[in-house]
């Protein structure tokens, strides 16, 4: 029995791995071609403001150095084979290996995204549960109204609003950035970092609750109308016990899956939020790389975000397989009752 | 004194078709009584209101249902508050479908939550053994059970509750004949120990073997309540034309089907609900709905019954 399930899971992971490889290849090729055919001039990106001081010969030398004078397909193969050895190239604007920049920025973003992910998941779930249990009352209407309003609120607008209220007017929190300005890196404390994290994390969570809350509300309403809840009531269960025994497990499962599957929205939200708060995460790096034409960094970020979203979806699938007994345990055991004669 | 009395019960559903609100009366002036120590079999065509009666007694009708009439338990009116207190404890339900099991909860736990007195685990294991469910079944989820195993699990929930009134809504379809016999004998046993059982069933034949009285439903109302002994021969002792026809439609009897079909709740005839299909119908029958009246130790809702 166990072995059978293990085998199924292995096959599942293998198939997912294959899918991820083909997806990554396609994404790499497409983004490479897109960037090559875009008006971005990588040499200008490298030279920056000193463009006027650079003569045509120097320009050619630089082009040769970066390999941009070769045919596009050759360039792609060069880049691709370097990629396979784990070399993402060097960022033109930071003049450092792309992998280092992504690693460093990712840690910052991860703190932001994880706190927002957990916060929005728990608050959204609780809101959905309350709305469904009190369906049709004023509290349900407020929660629904809040979620629908949020669903149509742009993230950057929400970020600006929060920044203005809590950082500018109330001065409760620092005004953007990841660490205090003018403090040496070794003097930055954990408290400083957390202080800088709170507003962006709240912005990202506030926007993130709508989806989970509305989904949980609908799901719990369905569960409460189900035959098995009716039967539980017929057996004398009610209120919190009823929710705990039959509601929670039937609602939490899809909510967890949904929350993992929302990694792409989380990443998209982080890009905008980090921009508003000048928070030095992946999102901000993406915007800069795009605006300033840093091709290696941009490609590295595209690959990384693809993996990130893919992993989110994989976790969503896995959570379902591991948590739902209908997926986890085999089909029915069919045997005839033994009748003692 | 009867332990459960249902007097003049009616149940209606509010339904919206577009903006127009309509009420369908699906149960009307229904009367039934249940005595301790007795099994009452409830038979009737599909849609005649058997499940709704069960749900009305337990107070678990859907929100858009409204009821009137009186239900009494142990002589006192069964108000919604009392229903909340009594259900699961004094009144237990065996639901009609296996979908009533929680799909994400192990079936052993689902039976244990019904145990009100004593050690839940040992009570559950005992009842599983009685219904030939092996011990590993308690760890399974409903999707892993066969239909028959799920039915036996549902039966177990009622048997362990220690309730004084058991309402079993078609508990036996899909079971092996041996298990059916076993389950019905259990009902007889609990009734002999002083419980009251309402056995809703399509299986008139096995109902006759264990029940004391039979209530026949038609289009949301009781047309006859009779002692089982009356169901024999060509049905000469049966009071109501519909029950008679039902009896004679059985394969082992004359196997004559009743022409026509039960009216839909939205288009009930005036007067006697059975009149459009009744061979004995006279113009009087179509005037007013006949009252339930006593006749030869039973009850009947027919002006011409003798
Ligand atoms: N929620 C509901 N809303 C509207 N009408 C309903 C609802 N539930 C049941 N009814 C109607 O009430 C009538 C009686 O239904 P009920 O389920 O009690 O029948 P039944 O005698 O148990 O039938 P069966 O033998 O098929 O179980 C049916 O006509 C059905 O359409
Ligand atoms: S009242 Fe008339 S129509 Fe109704 S069952 Fe009796 S004889 Fe038939
Ligand atoms: Mg029914």
XYZ file of C-alpha atoms and ligand atoms in Angstrom:
687
model
C 0.000 0.000 0.000
C 2.637 2.529 1.122
C 4.940 1.573 -1.711
C 2.168 2.063 -4.213
C 1.506 5.591 -2.985
C 5.221 6.374 -2.905
C 5.490 5.232 -6.519
C 2.577 7.425 -7.530
C 4.145 10.447 -5.852
C 7.497 9.745 -7.540
C 5.867 9.617 -10.947
C 3.988 12.817 -10.185
C 7.209 14.634 -9.240
C 8.999 13.282 -12.314
C 6.240 14.520 -14.617
C 6.222 17.895 -12.886
C 10.022 18.108 -13.261
C 9.745 17.442 -16.981
C 7.065 20.057 -17.331
C 9.141 22.579 -15.477
C 12.159 21.908 -17.718
C 10.186 22.405 -20.918
C 8.448 25.449 -19.492
C 11.767 27.009 -18.484
C 13.267 26.339 -21.894
C 10.316 27.968 -23.626
C 10.363 30.948 -21.267
C 14.119 31.417 -21.741
C 13.882 31.317 -25.519
C 10.898 33.631 -25.728
C 12.225 36.221 -23.294
C 15.650 36.132 -24.939
C 14.148 36.767 -28.361
C 11.813 39.424 -27.016
C 14.626 41.326 -25.362
C 16.909 41.021 -28.380
C 14.196 42.434 -30.602
C 13.283 45.223 -28.207
C 14.744 48.715 -28.469
C 16.942 48.056 -25.419
C 20.592 48.811 -26.217
C 22.645 46.657 -23.863
C 25.813 48.609 -24.551
C 24.174 51.829 -23.545
C 22.942 50.123 -20.435
C 26.483 49.138 -19.596
C 27.994 52.522 -20.259
C 25.168 54.518 -18.800
C 25.551 58.300 -18.699
C 29.086 58.209 -20.122
C 27.700 57.343 -23.573
C 28.895 60.568 -25.167
C 32.493 60.043 -24.113
C 32.704 56.638 -25.791
C 33.981 56.419 -29.342
C 32.870 53.913 -31.987
C 35.978 51.662 -31.535
C 35.458 51.415 -27.811
C 31.820 50.665 -28.495
C 32.786 47.787 -30.729
C 35.211 46.442 -28.134
C 32.498 46.465 -25.521
C 30.133 44.776 -27.960
C 32.714 42.092 -28.610
C 33.303 41.659 -24.888
C 29.613 41.049 -24.191
C 29.241 39.041 -27.383
C 26.429 41.195 -28.728
C 27.981 41.385 -32.218
C 27.214 37.734 -32.937
C 24.016 36.301 -34.505
C 21.081 36.053 -32.116
C 20.947 32.245 -32.081
C 24.663 32.006 -31.298
C 24.155 34.464 -28.487
C 21.266 32.400 -27.170
C 23.318 29.219 -27.257
C 26.216 30.919 -25.502
C 23.946 32.269 -22.841
C 22.041 28.988 -22.555
C 25.136 26.831 -22.139
C 26.518 29.189 -19.516
C 23.138 28.963 -17.811
C 23.331 25.178 -17.691
C 26.600 25.411 -15.768
C 24.836 27.678 -13.300
C 26.330 30.902 -14.630
C 23.655 33.574 -15.068
C 26.168 36.160 -16.225
C 27.014 39.542 -14.795
C 24.580 42.324 -14.151
C 25.394 45.339 -16.255
C 24.070 47.962 -13.852
C 25.339 46.431 -10.619
C 28.566 45.072 -12.167
C 28.219 41.937 -10.055
C 27.171 38.343 -10.819
C 23.435 38.117 -11.432
C 23.140 35.123 -9.111
C 24.509 37.148 -6.167
C 22.103 39.984 -6.744
C 19.108 37.665 -7.061
C 20.150 35.762 -3.947
C 20.522 38.904 -1.870
C 17.341 40.533 -3.160
C 15.425 37.309 -2.813
C 16.137 37.103 0.900
C 14.681 40.586 1.354
C 11.664 39.765 -0.786
C 11.187 36.430 0.900
C 10.803 38.096 4.292
C 8.227 40.428 2.788
C 6.357 37.783 0.822
C 6.281 35.149 3.554
C 4.952 37.562 6.152
C 2.345 38.843 3.703
C 1.498 35.311 2.623
C 0.934 34.067 6.162
C -0.897 37.209 7.271
C -3.217 37.390 4.285
C -3.861 33.648 4.453
C -4.863 33.634 8.095
C -6.799 36.896 8.097
C -8.509 36.057 4.816
C -9.479 32.609 6.058
C -10.855 33.991 9.322
C -12.816 36.663 7.458
C -14.281 34.074 5.104
C -15.301 31.828 7.983
C -16.961 34.650 9.923
C -18.806 35.876 6.823
C -20.133 32.403 6.032
C -21.168 31.594 9.608
C -23.004 34.954 9.789
C -24.234 34.873 6.219
C -26.651 37.664 5.366
C -25.920 39.741 8.478
C -24.248 43.169 8.512
C -20.845 41.656 9.291
C -21.054 39.425 6.228
C -22.026 42.419 4.108
C -19.087 44.478 5.392
C -16.607 41.689 4.692
C -18.007 41.116 1.222
C -17.972 44.828 0.433
C -14.385 45.106 1.678
C -13.248 42.185 -0.478
C -14.940 43.397 -3.629
C -13.557 46.909 -3.118
C -10.077 45.497 -2.569
C -10.259 43.316 -5.625
C -10.544 46.495 -7.691
C -7.936 48.545 -5.794
C -4.513 48.864 -7.457
C -1.695 47.691 -5.185
C 0.465 50.765 -5.701
C -2.423 53.051 -4.787
C -2.963 51.127 -1.561
C 0.777 51.293 -0.900
C 0.861 55.052 -1.376
C -2.131 55.505 0.906
C -0.536 53.454 3.666
C 2.779 55.204 3.198
C 1.157 58.620 3.486
C -0.936 57.757 6.527
C 1.499 55.712 8.624
C 4.895 57.015 7.570
C 4.281 60.627 6.593
C 1.405 61.751 8.838
C 1.645 59.494 11.836
C 5.405 58.872 11.531
C 4.956 55.440 13.130
C 7.145 53.690 10.610
C 10.177 54.616 8.495
C 9.618 56.097 5.084
C 10.491 53.225 2.765
C 13.840 51.492 2.072
C 15.006 48.209 3.560
C 17.313 49.594 6.252
C 17.757 53.035 7.893
C 19.597 55.517 5.671
C 23.087 56.591 6.755
C 23.671 53.632 9.075
C 26.571 51.256 8.444
C 25.507 47.822 7.327
C 26.950 46.120 10.403
C 25.044 48.460 12.701
C 21.645 47.624 11.244
C 19.638 45.645 13.783
C 16.923 43.053 13.320
C 14.437 45.540 14.773
C 15.393 48.038 12.069
C 14.778 45.452 9.393
C 11.425 44.446 10.856
C 10.399 48.080 11.166
C 11.062 48.600 7.501
C 9.204 45.438 6.616
C 5.911 46.166 8.387
C 4.295 48.686 6.035
C 5.106 46.858 2.786
C 3.987 43.568 4.338
C 0.702 45.104 5.496
C 0.086 46.594 2.054
C 0.681 43.277 0.387
C -1.530 41.413 2.905
C -4.413 43.860 2.744
C -4.639 43.324 -0.970
C -4.098 39.576 -0.650
C -6.977 38.732 1.725
C -9.810 39.306 -0.750
C -9.259 36.146 -2.742
C -8.952 33.732 0.183
C -11.768 35.379 2.103
C -14.288 35.249 -0.735
C -13.322 31.721 -1.662
C -13.483 30.481 1.928
C -16.832 32.169 2.450
C -18.394 30.486 -0.581
C -16.875 27.116 0.246
C -18.056 27.192 3.850
C -21.560 28.215 2.766
C -21.621 25.157 0.504
C -20.308 22.941 3.282
C -22.890 24.253 5.760
C -25.632 23.396 3.260
C -24.273 19.888 2.698
C -25.961 16.665 3.702
C -23.182 15.745 6.109
C -23.584 18.972 8.065
C -27.343 18.358 8.112
C -26.691 14.907 9.538
C -24.243 16.312 12.073
C -26.987 18.686 13.228
C -29.401 15.773 13.391
C -26.941 14.163 15.793
C -27.073 17.194 18.068
C -23.940 19.042 16.969
C -24.133 22.792 16.635
C -22.192 26.059 16.632
C -18.453 25.909 17.151
C -18.228 22.125 17.625
C -20.001 21.615 14.325
C -17.638 24.024 12.566
C -14.583 22.455 14.188
C -15.521 18.874 13.350
C -16.970 19.218 9.881
C -16.478 22.770 8.596
C -12.793 23.404 9.223
C -11.330 20.322 7.567
C -13.536 20.628 4.518
C -12.745 24.327 4.022
C -9.096 24.589 5.063
C -7.913 22.198 2.395
C -9.010 24.237 -0.636
C -7.918 27.444 1.107
C -4.354 26.160 1.568
C -4.213 25.055 -2.044
C -5.537 28.390 -3.212
C -2.983 30.264 -1.140
C -0.084 28.317 -2.674
C -1.469 28.838 -6.133
C -1.501 32.596 -5.483
C 2.308 32.819 -5.588
C 2.163 34.597 -8.954
C -0.113 37.312 -7.577
C 2.135 37.550 -4.550
C 5.145 38.133 -6.762
C 3.287 40.651 -8.912
C 2.079 42.473 -5.806
C 5.606 42.493 -4.398
C 6.984 44.183 -7.528
C 4.564 47.088 -7.111
C 4.788 47.300 -3.337
C 8.579 47.283 -3.305
C 8.591 50.054 -5.872
C 6.323 52.242 -3.763
C 8.338 51.656 -0.577
C 11.762 51.626 -2.307
C 12.190 48.264 -0.640
C 15.326 46.565 -2.007
C 13.769 43.276 -3.066
C 13.462 41.265 -6.247
C 10.547 43.321 -7.481
C 12.475 46.543 -7.341
C 15.428 44.882 -9.075
C 13.074 43.717 -11.830
C 11.764 47.220 -12.432
C 15.296 48.649 -12.539
C 16.636 45.926 -14.791
C 13.754 46.491 -17.166
C 13.968 50.295 -17.218
C 17.718 50.418 -17.603
C 18.088 47.570 -20.072
C 20.161 45.200 -17.918
C 19.654 42.145 -20.094
C 21.471 39.471 -18.030
C 19.766 40.541 -14.810
C 16.373 40.749 -16.483
C 16.732 37.262 -17.945
C 17.921 35.911 -14.619
C 14.895 37.440 -12.913
C 12.513 36.017 -15.488
C 13.917 32.535 -14.908
C 13.808 32.969 -11.176
C 10.226 34.233 -11.042
C 9.123 31.388 -13.296
C 10.643 28.891 -10.896
C 9.064 30.696 -7.965
C 5.555 30.582 -9.414
C 6.052 27.019 -10.575
C 7.096 25.942 -7.099
C 3.990 27.648 -5.700
C 1.766 25.642 -8.034
C 3.695 22.491 -7.244
C 3.187 23.059 -3.517
C -0.516 23.630 -4.168
C -0.754 20.271 -5.929
C 1.379 18.538 -3.342
C -0.573 19.955 -0.404
C -3.709 18.523 -1.946
C -2.119 15.151 -2.462
C -0.685 14.980 1.021
C -3.568 16.476 2.989
C -6.657 15.156 1.219
C -7.235 11.529 2.216
C -9.087 10.952 -1.039
C -5.821 11.623 -2.884
C -3.485 10.283 -0.210
C -5.057 6.923 0.492
C -5.951 4.384 -2.134
C -9.365 3.614 -3.488
C -11.882 1.584 -1.595
C -11.120 -1.724 -0.006
C -13.786 -3.909 -1.462
C -14.609 -6.954 0.495
C -17.748 -8.821 1.362
C -18.880 -8.786 4.950
C -18.028 -12.031 6.645
C -21.182 -13.471 8.022
C -20.905 -15.841 10.889
C -23.335 -18.624 10.249
C -49.333 7.766 25.886
C -47.590 7.831 22.493
C -43.945 8.923 22.641
C -44.226 10.892 19.397
C -47.338 12.503 17.962
C -47.574 14.405 14.718
C -50.857 16.264 14.393
C -52.052 18.079 11.319
C -48.550 18.762 10.088
C -48.042 20.709 6.913
C -44.791 21.760 5.283
C -44.515 24.353 2.518
C -41.613 25.629 0.487
C -41.225 29.184 -0.692
C -39.857 29.262 -4.192
C -39.111 32.083 -6.560
C -39.778 31.818 -10.242
C -38.431 35.104 -11.532
C -39.843 37.739 -9.227
C -42.955 35.807 -8.351
C -42.919 34.009 -5.045
C -44.819 30.756 -4.863
C -45.483 28.427 -1.975
C -45.674 24.710 -2.577
C -47.414 22.728 0.092
C -45.584 19.413 0.003
C -47.017 17.930 3.199
C -50.590 18.649 4.247
C -52.612 17.646 7.306
C -50.407 14.697 8.114
C -51.072 12.629 11.233
C -48.903 9.909 12.680
C -48.264 8.568 16.160
C -45.458 6.445 17.438
C -45.689 4.288 20.550
C -42.786 3.090 22.651
C -41.995 -0.560 21.966
C -43.456 -0.348 18.501
C -42.193 -0.263 14.930
C -44.174 1.899 12.545
C -43.384 1.301 8.895
C -43.969 4.285 6.624
C -44.529 3.436 2.982
C -45.516 5.526 -0.011
C -44.357 6.523 -3.466
C -41.277 8.590 -4.078
C -41.976 12.250 -3.328
C -44.848 11.542 -0.942
C -43.055 13.422 1.873
C -41.506 10.612 3.908
C -38.060 12.172 4.270
C -39.515 15.605 4.935
C -41.564 14.196 7.817
C -38.370 12.717 9.287
C -36.540 16.024 8.897
C -39.468 17.981 10.332
C -39.444 15.829 13.474
C -35.722 16.490 13.942
C -36.050 20.171 13.082
C -33.554 20.066 10.230
C -35.734 21.226 7.337
C -34.148 23.717 4.933
C -34.505 27.410 5.710
C -37.073 28.104 3.014
C -39.462 25.555 4.510
C -42.242 26.642 6.834
C -44.218 24.225 8.920
C -47.464 24.322 10.829
C -49.227 21.800 12.983
C -48.037 20.236 16.207
C -45.359 17.671 16.930
C -45.298 16.319 20.487
C -42.574 14.325 22.163
C -43.502 12.478 25.369
C -46.686 14.495 25.563
C -45.016 17.896 25.348
C -44.775 20.074 22.295
C -41.528 19.666 20.389
C -40.404 23.273 19.962
C -37.280 24.176 17.976
C -35.401 24.622 21.263
C -36.409 21.178 22.464
C -35.507 19.697 19.122
C -31.999 21.136 19.443
C -31.625 19.544 22.844
C -33.187 16.186 22.007
C -31.817 15.343 18.585
C -28.986 12.867 18.636
C -29.758 12.154 22.273
C -33.388 11.042 22.443
C -34.277 11.076 18.752
C -31.845 9.600 16.244
C -31.907 9.606 12.462
C -30.609 7.063 9.983
C -30.385 9.252 6.879
C -31.502 8.158 3.440
C -28.238 8.558 1.543
C -24.590 7.701 2.147
C -23.702 11.318 1.245
C -24.630 12.150 4.815
C -21.206 10.965 5.971
C -18.477 13.610 6.266
C -16.087 12.854 3.372
C -12.991 13.964 5.298
C -13.601 12.274 8.628
C -12.745 8.674 9.468
C -15.950 6.682 9.796
C -14.995 5.331 13.215
C -14.845 8.878 14.571
C -18.153 9.719 12.978
C -19.805 6.869 14.841
C -17.999 7.762 18.080
C -19.361 11.322 18.060
C -22.851 9.801 18.233
C -22.111 7.895 21.424
C -23.648 9.818 24.318
C -23.013 7.378 27.163
C -20.121 5.062 27.918
C -16.738 4.573 26.300
C -17.113 5.766 22.712
C -14.357 3.566 21.294
C -15.576 0.291 22.704
C -19.210 1.075 21.890
C -18.223 1.849 18.299
C -16.165 -1.361 17.971
C -19.041 -3.405 19.353
C -21.559 -2.041 16.881
C -19.115 -2.475 13.974
C -18.669 -6.074 14.953
C -22.394 -6.547 15.066
C -22.679 -5.228 11.495
C -19.690 -7.253 10.291
C -17.490 -4.233 9.725
C -13.884 -5.254 10.333
C -11.835 -3.267 12.774
C -9.726 -1.585 10.061
C -12.913 -0.024 8.670
C -13.010 2.456 11.556
C -9.847 4.080 10.141
C -11.307 4.484 6.653
C -12.835 7.480 4.960
C -16.293 7.211 3.388
C -14.879 7.130 -0.163
C -13.100 3.899 0.703
C -16.302 2.118 1.704
C -18.632 0.175 -0.502
C -22.239 1.361 -0.542
C -23.263 -1.410 1.842
C -20.483 -0.605 4.294
C -21.481 3.061 4.299
C -25.106 2.071 5.003
C -24.014 -0.070 7.923
C -21.979 2.859 9.239
C -25.076 5.060 9.092
C -27.071 2.401 10.920
C -24.338 2.218 13.559
C -24.587 5.945 14.319
C -28.230 5.517 15.315
C -27.721 2.253 17.187
C -24.992 3.666 19.452
C -26.889 6.860 20.278
C -29.095 5.258 22.910
C -32.032 7.271 21.569
C -35.620 6.441 22.539
C -36.932 7.190 19.072
C -35.134 6.022 15.947
C -36.205 7.365 12.594
C -34.684 5.236 9.853
C -35.081 6.698 6.370
C -34.713 3.785 3.952
C -31.834 2.186 5.799
C -31.522 -1.014 3.778
C -31.105 -0.508 0.001
C -27.858 -1.928 -1.369
C -27.371 -4.297 1.532
C -26.975 -8.057 1.302
C -30.167 -9.934 2.214
C -28.429 -11.331 5.311
C -27.413 -7.893 6.498
C -30.915 -6.557 5.835
C -32.311 -9.288 8.029
C -29.733 -8.534 10.694
C -30.498 -4.795 10.619
C -34.254 -5.296 10.738
C -33.906 -7.749 13.604
C -31.873 -5.093 15.430
C -34.731 -2.658 15.012
C -37.107 -5.267 16.420
C -34.726 -5.791 19.320
C -34.435 -2.105 20.236
C -38.204 -1.756 19.922
C -38.713 -4.729 22.234
C -36.403 -2.969 24.688
C -38.779 -0.016 24.806
C -37.711 2.224 21.934
C -39.955 3.462 19.182
C -38.864 2.996 15.583
C -40.163 4.753 12.500
C -39.010 2.722 9.543
C -39.389 4.540 6.235
C -39.116 2.009 3.449
C -39.994 0.976 -0.069
C -39.650 -2.646 0.878
C -43.203 -3.381 2.061
C -42.502 -7.083 2.251
C -39.726 -6.964 4.846
C -41.494 -4.127 6.663
C -44.436 -6.471 7.179
C -42.157 -9.024 8.806
C -41.026 -6.804 11.646
C -43.376 -3.793 11.900
C -46.396 -3.479 14.145
C -48.238 -0.824 12.163
C -48.039 0.530 8.665
C -48.659 4.135 7.664
C -49.326 4.717 3.989
C -48.402 8.137 2.530
C -49.802 9.667 -0.595
C -48.969 13.115 -2.019
C -47.809 14.504 1.318
C -50.456 13.110 3.601
C -51.326 9.923 5.478
C -54.110 7.985 3.836
C -54.116 5.006 6.173
C -52.608 3.670 9.367
C -53.212 -0.032 9.843
C -51.969 -2.964 11.880
C -49.692 -5.203 9.760
C -52.070 -8.131 10.133
C -54.456 -6.402 7.734
C -51.986 -6.805 4.881
C -52.803 -10.278 3.648
C -54.713 -12.131 0.960
C -56.164 -9.829 -1.683
C -56.102 -6.931 0.742
C -59.731 -7.260 1.810
C -58.942 -5.901 5.274
C -57.040 -2.887 3.984
C -59.081 0.303 4.311
C -57.936 2.823 1.721
C -58.192 2.256 -2.054
C -54.588 3.470 -2.509
C -53.117 1.119 0.113
C -55.152 -1.702 -1.379
C -53.832 -0.915 -4.844
C -50.283 -0.652 -3.465
C -50.648 -4.061 -1.873
C -52.029 -5.632 -5.011
C -49.275 -4.093 -7.124
C -46.663 -6.192 -5.339
C -45.083 -8.885 -7.534
C -46.020 -11.704 -5.144
C -49.669 -10.588 -5.174
C -51.630 -9.651 -8.282
C -48.820 -7.509 -9.718
C -51.324 -4.984 -11.132
C -49.771 -1.526 -11.349
C -51.852 1.496 -10.368
C -52.665 3.590 -13.445
C -51.731 7.284 -13.396
C -49.217 8.987 -11.146
C -49.063 10.890 -7.876
C -49.910 14.607 -8.385
C -47.079 17.123 -8.147
C -47.271 19.389 -5.043
C -47.853 22.408 -7.306
C -51.014 20.940 -8.837
C -52.878 19.100 -6.105
C -56.498 18.297 -6.897
C -59.272 19.788 -4.775
C -60.984 17.263 -2.525
C -59.490 13.805 -2.077
C -55.905 13.758 -3.354
C -56.320 10.219 -4.684
C -59.597 10.895 -6.509
C -58.098 11.218 -10.039
C -56.791 7.636 -9.784
C -59.423 6.081 -7.556
C -61.729 3.410 -8.937
C -64.264 4.113 -6.177
C -64.333 7.873 -6.649
C -67.721 9.627 -6.649
C -68.508 13.338 -7.224
C -68.599 13.843 -3.430
C -64.942 12.802 -3.193
C -63.957 15.847 -5.227
C -65.667 18.350 -2.881
C -63.455 18.470 0.232
C -60.418 16.562 1.398
C -61.677 13.724 3.638
C -60.706 13.839 7.318
C -58.682 11.077 8.944
C -61.132 8.836 10.805
C -60.997 5.737 12.967
C -62.045 2.493 11.366
C -61.682 -1.121 12.548
C -58.686 -0.450 14.806
C -56.905 1.711 12.256
C -57.197 5.135 10.637
C -58.285 6.034 7.135
C -58.743 9.171 5.024
C -61.552 8.079 2.688
C -65.264 8.736 2.864
C -66.210 5.435 1.274
C -63.888 3.123 3.171
C -65.513 0.346 5.152
N -35.783 21.694 -0.456
C -36.912 21.489 -1.139
N -37.497 22.501 -1.821
C -38.635 22.290 -2.496
N -39.278 21.127 -2.552
C -38.771 20.076 -1.884
C -37.552 20.204 -1.150
N -37.260 19.002 -0.585
C -38.259 18.165 -0.960
N -39.171 18.810 -1.730
C -40.379 18.209 -2.330
O -41.130 17.620 -1.302
C -41.734 16.407 -1.746
C -41.467 15.288 -0.768
O -40.087 15.003 -0.737
P -39.461 13.840 0.162
O -37.996 13.913 -0.005
O -39.998 13.927 1.548
O -40.023 12.541 -0.555
P -39.824 11.023 -0.112
O -41.162 10.503 0.225
O -38.782 10.926 0.937
O -39.322 10.385 -1.466
P -38.237 9.238 -1.685
O -38.935 7.948 -1.520
O -37.795 9.467 -3.104
O -37.144 9.481 -0.706
C -41.187 16.144 -3.136
O -42.198 16.469 -4.065
C -40.043 17.071 -3.287
O -39.973 17.556 -4.613
S -62.363 9.549 -0.781
Fe -63.213 8.873 -2.707
S -61.598 9.258 -4.141
Fe -60.686 9.394 -2.166
S -59.923 7.397 -1.825
Fe -61.945 7.387 -0.921
S -63.196 6.689 -2.538
Fe -61.305 7.199 -3.507
Mg -36.917 10.212 1.007
